[in-house]
CSV table of C-alpha atoms and ligand atoms in Angstrom, one decimal:
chain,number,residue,atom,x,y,z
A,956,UNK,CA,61.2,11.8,152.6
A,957,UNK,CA,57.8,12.3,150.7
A,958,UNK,CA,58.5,13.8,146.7
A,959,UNK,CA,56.1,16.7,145.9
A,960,UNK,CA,56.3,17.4,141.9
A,961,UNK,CA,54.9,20.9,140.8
A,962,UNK,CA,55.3,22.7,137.5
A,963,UNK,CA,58.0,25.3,137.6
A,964,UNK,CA,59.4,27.5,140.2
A,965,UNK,CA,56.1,30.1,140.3
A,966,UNK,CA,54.4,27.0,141.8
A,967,UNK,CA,56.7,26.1,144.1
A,968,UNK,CA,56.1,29.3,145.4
A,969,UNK,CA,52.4,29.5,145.6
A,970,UNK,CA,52.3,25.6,146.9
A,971,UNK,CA,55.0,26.3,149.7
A,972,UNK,CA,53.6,29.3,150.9
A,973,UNK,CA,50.6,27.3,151.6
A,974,UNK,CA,52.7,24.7,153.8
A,975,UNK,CA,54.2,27.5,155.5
A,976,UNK,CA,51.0,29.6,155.9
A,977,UNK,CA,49.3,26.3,157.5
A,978,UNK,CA,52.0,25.8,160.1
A,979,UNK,CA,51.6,29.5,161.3
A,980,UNK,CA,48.1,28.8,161.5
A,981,UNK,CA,48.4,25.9,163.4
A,982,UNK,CA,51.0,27.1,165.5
A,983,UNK,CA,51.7,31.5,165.2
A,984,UNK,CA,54.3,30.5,167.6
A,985,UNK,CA,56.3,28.8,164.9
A,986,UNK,CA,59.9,28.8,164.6
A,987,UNK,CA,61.0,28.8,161.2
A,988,UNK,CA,64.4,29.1,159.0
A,989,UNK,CA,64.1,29.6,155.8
A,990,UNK,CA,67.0,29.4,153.0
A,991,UNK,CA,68.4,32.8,150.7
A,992,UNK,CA,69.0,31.9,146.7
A,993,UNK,CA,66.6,32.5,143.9
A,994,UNK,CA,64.6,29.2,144.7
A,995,UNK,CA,62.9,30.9,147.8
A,996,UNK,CA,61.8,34.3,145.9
A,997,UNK,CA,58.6,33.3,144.8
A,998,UNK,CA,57.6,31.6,148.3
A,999,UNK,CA,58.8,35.3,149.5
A,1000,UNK,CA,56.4,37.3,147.1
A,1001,UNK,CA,53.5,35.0,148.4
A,1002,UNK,CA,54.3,35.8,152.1
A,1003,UNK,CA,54.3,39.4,151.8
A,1004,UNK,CA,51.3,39.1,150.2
A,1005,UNK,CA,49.5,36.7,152.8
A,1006,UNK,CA,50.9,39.4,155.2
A,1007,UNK,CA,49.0,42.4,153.3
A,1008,UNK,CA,45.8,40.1,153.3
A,1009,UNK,CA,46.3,38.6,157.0
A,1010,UNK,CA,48.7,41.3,159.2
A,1011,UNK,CA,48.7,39.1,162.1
A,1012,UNK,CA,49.9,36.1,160.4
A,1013,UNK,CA,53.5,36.2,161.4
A,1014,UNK,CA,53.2,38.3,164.5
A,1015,UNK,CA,54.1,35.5,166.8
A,1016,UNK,CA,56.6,33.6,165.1
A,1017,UNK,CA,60.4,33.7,165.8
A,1018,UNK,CA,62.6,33.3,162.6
A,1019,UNK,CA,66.1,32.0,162.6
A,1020,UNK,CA,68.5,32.3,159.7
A,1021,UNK,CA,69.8,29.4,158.0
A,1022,UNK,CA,72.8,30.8,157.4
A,1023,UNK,CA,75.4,33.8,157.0
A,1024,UNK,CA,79.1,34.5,155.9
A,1025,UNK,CA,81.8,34.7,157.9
A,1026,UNK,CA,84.6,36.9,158.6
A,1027,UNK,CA,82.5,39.5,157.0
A,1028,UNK,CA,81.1,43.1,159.0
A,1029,UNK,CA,78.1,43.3,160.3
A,1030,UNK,CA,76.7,45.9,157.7
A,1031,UNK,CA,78.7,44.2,154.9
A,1032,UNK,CA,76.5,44.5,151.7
A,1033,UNK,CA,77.3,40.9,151.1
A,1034,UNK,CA,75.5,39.6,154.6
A,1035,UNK,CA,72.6,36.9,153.6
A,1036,UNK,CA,70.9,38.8,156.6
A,1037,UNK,CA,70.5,42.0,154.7
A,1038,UNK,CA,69.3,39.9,151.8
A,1039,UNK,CA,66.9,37.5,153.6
A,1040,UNK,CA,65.6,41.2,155.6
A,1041,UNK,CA,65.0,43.3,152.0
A,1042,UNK,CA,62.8,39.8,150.3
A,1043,UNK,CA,60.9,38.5,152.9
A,1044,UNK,CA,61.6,40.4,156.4
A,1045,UNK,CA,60.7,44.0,155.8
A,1046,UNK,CA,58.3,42.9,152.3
A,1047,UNK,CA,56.5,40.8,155.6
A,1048,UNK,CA,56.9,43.2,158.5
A,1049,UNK,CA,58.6,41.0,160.7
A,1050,UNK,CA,60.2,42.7,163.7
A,1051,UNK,CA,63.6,42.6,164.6
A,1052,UNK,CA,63.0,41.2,168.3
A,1053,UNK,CA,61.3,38.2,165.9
A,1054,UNK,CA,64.6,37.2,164.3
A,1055,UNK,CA,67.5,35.5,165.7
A,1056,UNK,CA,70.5,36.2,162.9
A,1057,UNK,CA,74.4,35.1,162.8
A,1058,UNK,CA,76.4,38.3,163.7
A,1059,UNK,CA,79.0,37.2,161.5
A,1060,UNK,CA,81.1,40.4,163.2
A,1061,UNK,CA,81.4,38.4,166.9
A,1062,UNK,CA,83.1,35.5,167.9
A,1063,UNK,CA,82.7,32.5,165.7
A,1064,UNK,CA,82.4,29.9,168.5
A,1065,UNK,CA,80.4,31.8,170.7
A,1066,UNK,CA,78.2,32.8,168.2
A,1067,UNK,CA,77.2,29.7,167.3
A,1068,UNK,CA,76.5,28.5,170.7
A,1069,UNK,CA,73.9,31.6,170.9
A,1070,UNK,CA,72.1,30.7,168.1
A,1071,UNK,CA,72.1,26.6,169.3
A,1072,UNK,CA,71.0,27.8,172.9
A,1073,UNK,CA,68.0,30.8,171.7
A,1074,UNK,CA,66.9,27.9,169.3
A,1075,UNK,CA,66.7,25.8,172.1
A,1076,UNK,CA,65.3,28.4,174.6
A,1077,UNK,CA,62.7,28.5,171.7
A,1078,UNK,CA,61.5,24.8,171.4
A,1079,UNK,CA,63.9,23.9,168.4
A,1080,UNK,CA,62.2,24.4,164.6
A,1081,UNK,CA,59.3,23.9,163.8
A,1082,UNK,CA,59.5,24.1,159.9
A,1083,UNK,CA,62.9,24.3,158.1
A,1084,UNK,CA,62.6,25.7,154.7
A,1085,UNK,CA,66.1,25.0,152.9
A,1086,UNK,CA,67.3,25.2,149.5
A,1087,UNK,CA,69.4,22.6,147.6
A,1088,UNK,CA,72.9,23.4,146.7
A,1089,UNK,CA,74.6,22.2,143.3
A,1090,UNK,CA,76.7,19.9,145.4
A,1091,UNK,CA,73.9,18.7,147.8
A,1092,UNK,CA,74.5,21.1,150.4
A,1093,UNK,CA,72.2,22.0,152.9
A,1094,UNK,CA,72.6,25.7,154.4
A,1095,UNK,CA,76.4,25.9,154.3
A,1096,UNK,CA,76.4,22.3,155.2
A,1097,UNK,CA,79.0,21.4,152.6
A,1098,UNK,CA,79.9,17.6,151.2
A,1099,UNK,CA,81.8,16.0,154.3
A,1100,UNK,CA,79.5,17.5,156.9
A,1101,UNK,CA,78.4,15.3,159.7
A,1102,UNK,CA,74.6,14.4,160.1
A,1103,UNK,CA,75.0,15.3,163.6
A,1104,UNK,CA,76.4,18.4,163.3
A,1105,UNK,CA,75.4,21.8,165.1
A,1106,UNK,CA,75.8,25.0,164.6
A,1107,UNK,CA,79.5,26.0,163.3
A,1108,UNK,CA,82.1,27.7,161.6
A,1109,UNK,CA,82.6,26.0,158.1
A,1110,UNK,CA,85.0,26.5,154.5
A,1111,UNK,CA,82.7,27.4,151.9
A,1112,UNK,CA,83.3,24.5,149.3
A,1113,UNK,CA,84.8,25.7,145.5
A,1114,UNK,CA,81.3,24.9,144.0
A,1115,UNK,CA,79.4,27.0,146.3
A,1116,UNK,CA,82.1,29.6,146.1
A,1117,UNK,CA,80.9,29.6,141.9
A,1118,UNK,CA,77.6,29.7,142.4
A,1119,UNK,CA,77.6,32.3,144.9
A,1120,UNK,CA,79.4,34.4,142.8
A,1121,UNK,CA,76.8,35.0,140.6
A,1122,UNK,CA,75.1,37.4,143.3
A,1123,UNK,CA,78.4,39.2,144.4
A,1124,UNK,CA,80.2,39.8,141.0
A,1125,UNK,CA,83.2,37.3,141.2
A,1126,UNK,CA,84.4,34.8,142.8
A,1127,UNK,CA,87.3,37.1,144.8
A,1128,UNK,CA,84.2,38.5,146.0
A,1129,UNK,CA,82.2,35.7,147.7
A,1130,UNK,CA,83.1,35.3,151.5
A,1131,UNK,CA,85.6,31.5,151.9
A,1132,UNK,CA,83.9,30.8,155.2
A,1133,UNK,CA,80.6,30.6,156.8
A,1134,UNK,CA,78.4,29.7,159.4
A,1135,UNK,CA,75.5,27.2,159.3
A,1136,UNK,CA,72.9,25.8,161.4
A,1137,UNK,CA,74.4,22.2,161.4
A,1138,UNK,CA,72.9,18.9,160.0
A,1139,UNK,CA,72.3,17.8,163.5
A,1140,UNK,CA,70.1,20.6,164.2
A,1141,UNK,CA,67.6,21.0,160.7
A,1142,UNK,CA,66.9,16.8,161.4
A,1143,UNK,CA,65.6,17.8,164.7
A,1144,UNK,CA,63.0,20.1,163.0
A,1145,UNK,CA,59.5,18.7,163.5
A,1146,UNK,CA,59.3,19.9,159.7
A,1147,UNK,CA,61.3,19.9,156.8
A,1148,UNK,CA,60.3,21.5,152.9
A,1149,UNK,CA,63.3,21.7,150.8
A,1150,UNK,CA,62.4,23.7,147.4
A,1151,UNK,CA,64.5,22.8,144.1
A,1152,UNK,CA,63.8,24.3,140.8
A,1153,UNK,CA,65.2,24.3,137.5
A,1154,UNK,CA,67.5,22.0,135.2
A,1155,UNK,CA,70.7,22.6,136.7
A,1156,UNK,CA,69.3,21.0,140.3
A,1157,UNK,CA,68.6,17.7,138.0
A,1158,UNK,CA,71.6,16.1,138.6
A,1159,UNK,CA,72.1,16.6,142.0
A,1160,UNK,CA,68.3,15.7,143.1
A,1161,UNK,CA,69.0,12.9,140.9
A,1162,UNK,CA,72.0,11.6,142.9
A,1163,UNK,CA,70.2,12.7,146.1
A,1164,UNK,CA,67.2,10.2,145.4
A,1165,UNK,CA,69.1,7.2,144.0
A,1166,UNK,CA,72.8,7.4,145.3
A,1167,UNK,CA,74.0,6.0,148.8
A,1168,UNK,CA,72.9,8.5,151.8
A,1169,UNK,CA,76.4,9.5,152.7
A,1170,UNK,CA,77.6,12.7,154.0
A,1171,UNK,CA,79.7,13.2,150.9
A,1172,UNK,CA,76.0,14.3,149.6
A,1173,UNK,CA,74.8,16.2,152.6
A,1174,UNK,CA,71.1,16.3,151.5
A,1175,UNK,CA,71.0,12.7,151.3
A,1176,UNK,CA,70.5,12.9,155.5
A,1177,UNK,CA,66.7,14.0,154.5
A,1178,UNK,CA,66.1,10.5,153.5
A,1179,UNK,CA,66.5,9.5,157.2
A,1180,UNK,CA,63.9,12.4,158.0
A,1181,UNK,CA,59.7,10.5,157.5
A,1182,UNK,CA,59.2,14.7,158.4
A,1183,UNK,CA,60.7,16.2,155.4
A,1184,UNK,CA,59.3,16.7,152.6
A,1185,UNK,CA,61.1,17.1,149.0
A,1186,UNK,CA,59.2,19.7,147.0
A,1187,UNK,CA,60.6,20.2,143.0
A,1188,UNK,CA,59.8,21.4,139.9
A,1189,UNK,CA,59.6,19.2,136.5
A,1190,UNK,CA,63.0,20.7,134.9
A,1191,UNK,CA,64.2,19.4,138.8
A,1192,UNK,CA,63.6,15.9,138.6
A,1193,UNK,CA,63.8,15.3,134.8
A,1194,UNK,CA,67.1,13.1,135.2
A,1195,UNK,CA,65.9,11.1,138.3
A,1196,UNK,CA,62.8,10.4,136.7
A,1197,UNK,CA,64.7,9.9,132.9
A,1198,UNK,CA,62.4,12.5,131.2
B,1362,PGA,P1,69.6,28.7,144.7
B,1362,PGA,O1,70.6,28.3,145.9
B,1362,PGA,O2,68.2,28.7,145.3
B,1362,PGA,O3,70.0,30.1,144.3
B,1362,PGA,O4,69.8,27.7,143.7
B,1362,PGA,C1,70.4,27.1,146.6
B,1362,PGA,C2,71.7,26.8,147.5
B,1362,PGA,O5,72.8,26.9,147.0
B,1362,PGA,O6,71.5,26.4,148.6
């Protein structure tokens, strides 16, 4: 895992829109997932923008969500789909036939298996843009989760269920379950940018870098990825770098 230090979160934006804009370049056929939270806005404002300045920038590329809730309707105002589609799918003009999403109103199971076999259908990923949760998690892939795993059905753990709540009101109002492109599946992509930004991530990128890889820290499988690249801001690394 390479460590890209930047300034603050508005550069993490501008620097990975570049990665992102590069791989469309080099391949408009790209598949890409990329995470929801506040990290990823920025890199979202730049991408509409490059799709102002270049309109057929994204016009071959197939998107896959990361992520979504589970147990939840389709047109539930909570649904990370509805969120990903009003910052970066509609802001970009990306087409619905482009995006392959969780229906978190179908069958658990055989959803997931849809997702693993049109991501397979579609060559796999090409870039992975994830965030970092508080507790190391990766998509939904929560402390415990297997390095192998695929696509699945998962319990939301009690420190995603607080932090998520500061988007949906209260905690009684985040979703307890969700689904996830697995471990298994983001390892396989041929590239891997995982934004982090701000103080709070320190401690957690701090245990990421120096701890034992274990699946108790789920992010800690990127260190057995020479693909992936770690990409933080200052505040992000202040405690793994003692500043
Ligand atoms: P954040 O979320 O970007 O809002 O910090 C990251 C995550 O929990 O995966």
């Amino acid at each position: 895992m390479k460590i890209v230090e930047v300034e603050n979160g508005n550069d993490i934006g501008q620097k990975a829109a570049e990665v992102v804009i590069r791989q469309l370049r080099d391949k408009p056929s790209s598949v890409v997932t990329f995470p929801t939270g506040n990290t990823p806005l920025p890199l979202f404002r730049e991408l509409a923008a490059a799709s102002k300045s270049h309109p057929r920038l994204f016009e071959h590329a197939h998107f896959v969500t990361l992520d979504e809730y589970a147990d939840i309707a389709r047109k539930d105002r909570r649904r990370l789909f509805s969120w990903l589609s009003r910052e970066f799918f509609a802001p970009a003009a990306i087409r619905k036939e482009q995006v392959i999403a969780f229906d978190p109103s179908a069958d658990d199971e055989a959803e997931c298996r849809r997702i693993e076999e049109r991501l397979e259908a579609l060559g796999g990923l090409d870039l992975a843009v994830l965030g970092l949760g508080p507790n190391g998690h990766l998509g939904f892939n929560e402390p415990g989760s297997c390095f192998d795993s695929r696509a699945r059905k998962v319990a939301l753990a009690p420190e995603s269920i607080v932090s998520n709540s500061t988007y949906w009101g209260s905690e009684a109002d985040v979703p307890t379950h969700g689904l996830t492109l697995g471990l298994g599946t983001l390892r396989e992509a041929r590239a891997i940018l995982v934004l982090v930004s701000g103080r709070a991530k320190a401690h957690i990128v701090s245990r990421l870098l120096k701890e034992p890889i274990s699946e108790g820290i789920p992010a800690s499988v990127l260190r057995l990825c020479p693909q992936s690249t770690l990409m933080a801001d200052r505040e992000s690394l202040s405690v793994a770098f003692r500043r």
